[in-house]
Amino acid sequence: MFVVVGVTGGIAAYKTVSLVRLLVKAGHDVHVIPTDDALRFVGLPTWEALSRNPVTTSVHDDVAKVRHVALGQSAELVIVAPATANTLAAMTAGLASDLLGTTLLATTAPVVVAPAMHTEMWRHPATTHNMRVLRERGVHVVGPADGVLTGGDSGPGRMSEPEDIVAAALALVERPHDLDGLSVVVSAGGTREPIDPVRFLGNRSSGRQGVALARAAVARGARVTLVAAHLEADVVPDPRVEVVRVGTAAEMQRAMDAASPDADVVVMAAAVADYSVAAVSERKLSKDRTGGDTLTLELVENPDIVAGLASRRRPGQTIVAFAAETVADEAELLERARAKAARKGVDLLAANAVGWTQGFESQENAVVVVTGAGDVVSRAAGSKDETADALWDAIAAARG
Ligand code: CTP
C-alpha cells in the first residue's frame, strides 16, 4: 500500500522512526514527508534510508512530476505522526505552505493524526476547536496518550506508541467490507429528562461507544443513521453518517421508530432514562415554592425502546442492545446480561461493567456479547473503536 507519513517538529519524531520501520517491514511503500522543523529532530538521510524512497520537504523539488500533489493523489493512507499543535492548526486552516500541507489538501485517502504536545497545549481551546473541526472532516485521531512528557511533567500529550498508531491506521484501510449494502441504525449518548426549564435528569454516557459503532459500520460498507442524544463535545460523528439529534427518551423513541423499520441492523447503544418526570414544571422550581428540606419528584416509567423494536422486528432484521451493569464479578455480569437479553427479546446484547471510575468518560471498554438464548458469542476489550469492530464481527457472524 502507498502510505504517506508526515512527520512534524516534535521530539516524538524519534518514535516515528520505528513507525516507518514497522510499515516498511509489513511490505508497504512508505513515503515520508518531514516538515523543516521535523528535520531538526531526525535528519533526512534517516528517513530516506528507512523508507527506501526519496524524501523532500519542498514543493519546489521534482516540479516536473507535480510532486506537491502527486504524493497526496497516490496515497492510500496518510499518517501524520507526531502531529504538533502547529500542524493541527495548519491542517484545520487548510494551509498549503509546505509539501505536507499540499499533500494533505490533495489527498482523498484516510488521514490519521497522532497528536503530541504538552498537556496545556492539548487542552487549549484553540487545539480543542481544531481537533473538533478535523474530526468533523473525517480525520482519525490516535491518542494522545497520558504519561510523562519531555519536560518531566505528565498528563495527556504523549504521542501514542508506533505499534498502536500503525494498527489503528491499517485497520481503517484493511477493514472487511462485510456490511456492504446494509442499512444500520445506531443510537448513542444519554437522554435527558427535563424537570423544569433549566434542570434535567441525565446520565454520564459520552456517546463515544455509539459513535465508534457508527463509524465502524460506515467503514465496513453500511449506510448508517445515528440517533444521538447529548454527545460529549469531543465526540464527533463520522461525516458519512446521517445524524438525527434528540434530547429526551420520548424523542429518541420517535426517532428510532421512524428510522428502524427499513434497517437491517439496529444497535441501541444509548443510555436511555428509565423514568421521566411526571409533571415538568413550566417555571423554574425554587425553594420558596417547593419548601421543606426534601424534594420529591414523581417519575413515570419510559417505554423500553429496544424491547419495542425487537417485538416488531421484521424477518432478517437484527436488534442489538447494550447493558451497563454495576456488578461484583464476571459471573454476575453474565447472569444479568442473559436475563436482560431474554427480557428485551433482542438478538444480541453487549454487556459491560460500569462503576464510578469504569466505563464512562473513558476511551476504553470491555464487553461480553450474549445471544437472546444466553450463549456467549464474543468478548472484546480495548479502545472503543476496537470494541465496536468486535461487536460488528459478532453481528455479522450472527447474521450468517
Ligand atoms: N433501553 C431502551 N429504552 C429504555 C431503557 C433502555 O431501549 N427506556 C435500552 C438501552 O439503550 C440498552 C438496553 O435497553 O440497549 C439496556 O438498558 P439498561 O438501562 O441497562 O436496561 P434497563 O431495561 O433499564 O434495565 P435495568 O434498569 O433493570 O438494569
PDB file of C-alpha atoms and ligand atoms in Angstrom, residues 268 270 272-274 302-306 321-325 336 340 343-344, ligand 1:
ATOM      1  CA  MET A 268     -29.245   0.573  20.805  1.00  0.00           C
ATOM      2  CA  ALA A 270     -27.677   4.963  24.040  1.00  0.00           C
ATOM      3  CA  VAL A 272     -31.931   5.902  27.889  1.00  0.00           C
ATOM      4  CA  ALA A 273     -33.531   7.323  31.010  1.00  0.00           C
ATOM      5  CA  ASP A 274     -35.774   4.678  32.528  1.00  0.00           C
ATOM      6  CA  ASN A 302     -40.490   5.386  29.971  1.00  0.00           C
ATOM      7  CA  PRO A 303     -41.310   2.798  27.338  1.00  0.00           C
ATOM      8  CA  ASP A 304     -38.497   0.347  26.625  1.00  0.00           C
ATOM      9  CA  ILE A 305     -37.439   1.423  23.127  1.00  0.00           C
ATOM     10  CA  VAL A 306     -35.304  -1.577  22.208  1.00  0.00           C
ATOM     11  CA  ALA A 321     -28.977  -3.914  22.945  1.00  0.00           C
ATOM     12  CA  PHE A 322     -26.361  -2.798  25.436  1.00  0.00           C
ATOM     13  CA  ALA A 323     -26.358  -3.225  29.193  1.00  0.00           C
ATOM     14  CA  ALA A 324     -24.202  -1.186  31.514  1.00  0.00           C
ATOM     15  CA  GLU A 325     -24.135  -3.008  34.839  1.00  0.00           C
ATOM     16  CA  ARG A 336     -27.651 -10.082  34.274  1.00  0.00           C
ATOM     17  CA  LYS A 340     -31.776  -8.737  30.101  1.00  0.00           C
ATOM     18  CA  ARG A 343     -36.433  -9.940  28.779  1.00  0.00           C
ATOM     19  CA  LYS A 344     -35.941  -7.475  25.929  1.00  0.00           C
TER      20      LYS A 344
HETATM   21  N1  CTP B   1     -33.196   0.908  26.657  1.00  0.00           N
HETATM   22  C1  CTP B   1     -34.234   1.296  25.847  1.00  0.00           C
HETATM   23  N2  CTP B   1     -35.270   2.009  26.372  1.00  0.00           N
HETATM   24  C2  CTP B   1     -35.287   2.338  27.682  1.00  0.00           C
HETATM   25  C3  CTP B   1     -34.231   1.928  28.529  1.00  0.00           C
HETATM   26  C4  CTP B   1     -33.202   1.212  27.988  1.00  0.00           C
HETATM   27  O1  CTP B   1     -34.215   0.999  24.659  1.00  0.00           O
HETATM   28  N3  CTP B   1     -36.321   3.024  28.144  1.00  0.00           N
HETATM   29  C5  CTP B   1     -32.116   0.122  26.063  1.00  0.00           C
HETATM   30  C6  CTP B   1     -30.731   0.720  26.160  1.00  0.00           C
HETATM   31  O2  CTP B   1     -30.449   1.525  25.051  1.00  0.00           O
HETATM   32  C7  CTP B   1     -29.855  -0.531  26.171  1.00  0.00           C
HETATM   33  C8  CTP B   1     -30.718  -1.554  26.883  1.00  0.00           C
HETATM   34  O3  CTP B   1     -32.046  -1.092  26.773  1.00  0.00           O
HETATM   35  O4  CTP B   1     -29.627  -1.008  24.855  1.00  0.00           O
HETATM   36  C9  CTP B   1     -30.385  -1.792  28.305  1.00  0.00           C
HETATM   37  O5  CTP B   1     -30.528  -0.656  29.064  1.00  0.00           O
HETATM   38  P1  CTP B   1     -30.470  -0.724  30.637  1.00  0.00           P
HETATM   39  O6  CTP B   1     -30.691   0.631  31.179  1.00  0.00           O
HETATM   40  O7  CTP B   1     -29.267  -1.482  31.091  1.00  0.00           O
HETATM   41  O8  CTP B   1     -31.717  -1.674  30.914  1.00  0.00           O
HETATM   42  P2  CTP B   1     -32.996  -1.481  31.733  1.00  0.00           P
HETATM   43  O9  CTP B   1     -34.107  -2.047  30.946  1.00  0.00           O
HETATM   44  O10 CTP B   1     -33.124  -0.100  32.187  1.00  0.00           O
HETATM   45  O11 CTP B   1     -32.739  -2.470  32.949  1.00  0.00           O
HETATM   46  P3  CTP B   1     -32.376  -2.185  34.479  1.00  0.00           P
HETATM   47  O12 CTP B   1     -32.646  -0.750  34.760  1.00  0.00           O
HETATM   48  O13 CTP B   1     -33.270  -3.116  35.195  1.00  0.00           O
HETATM   49  O14 CTP B   1     -30.938  -2.567  34.613  1.00  0.00           O
END
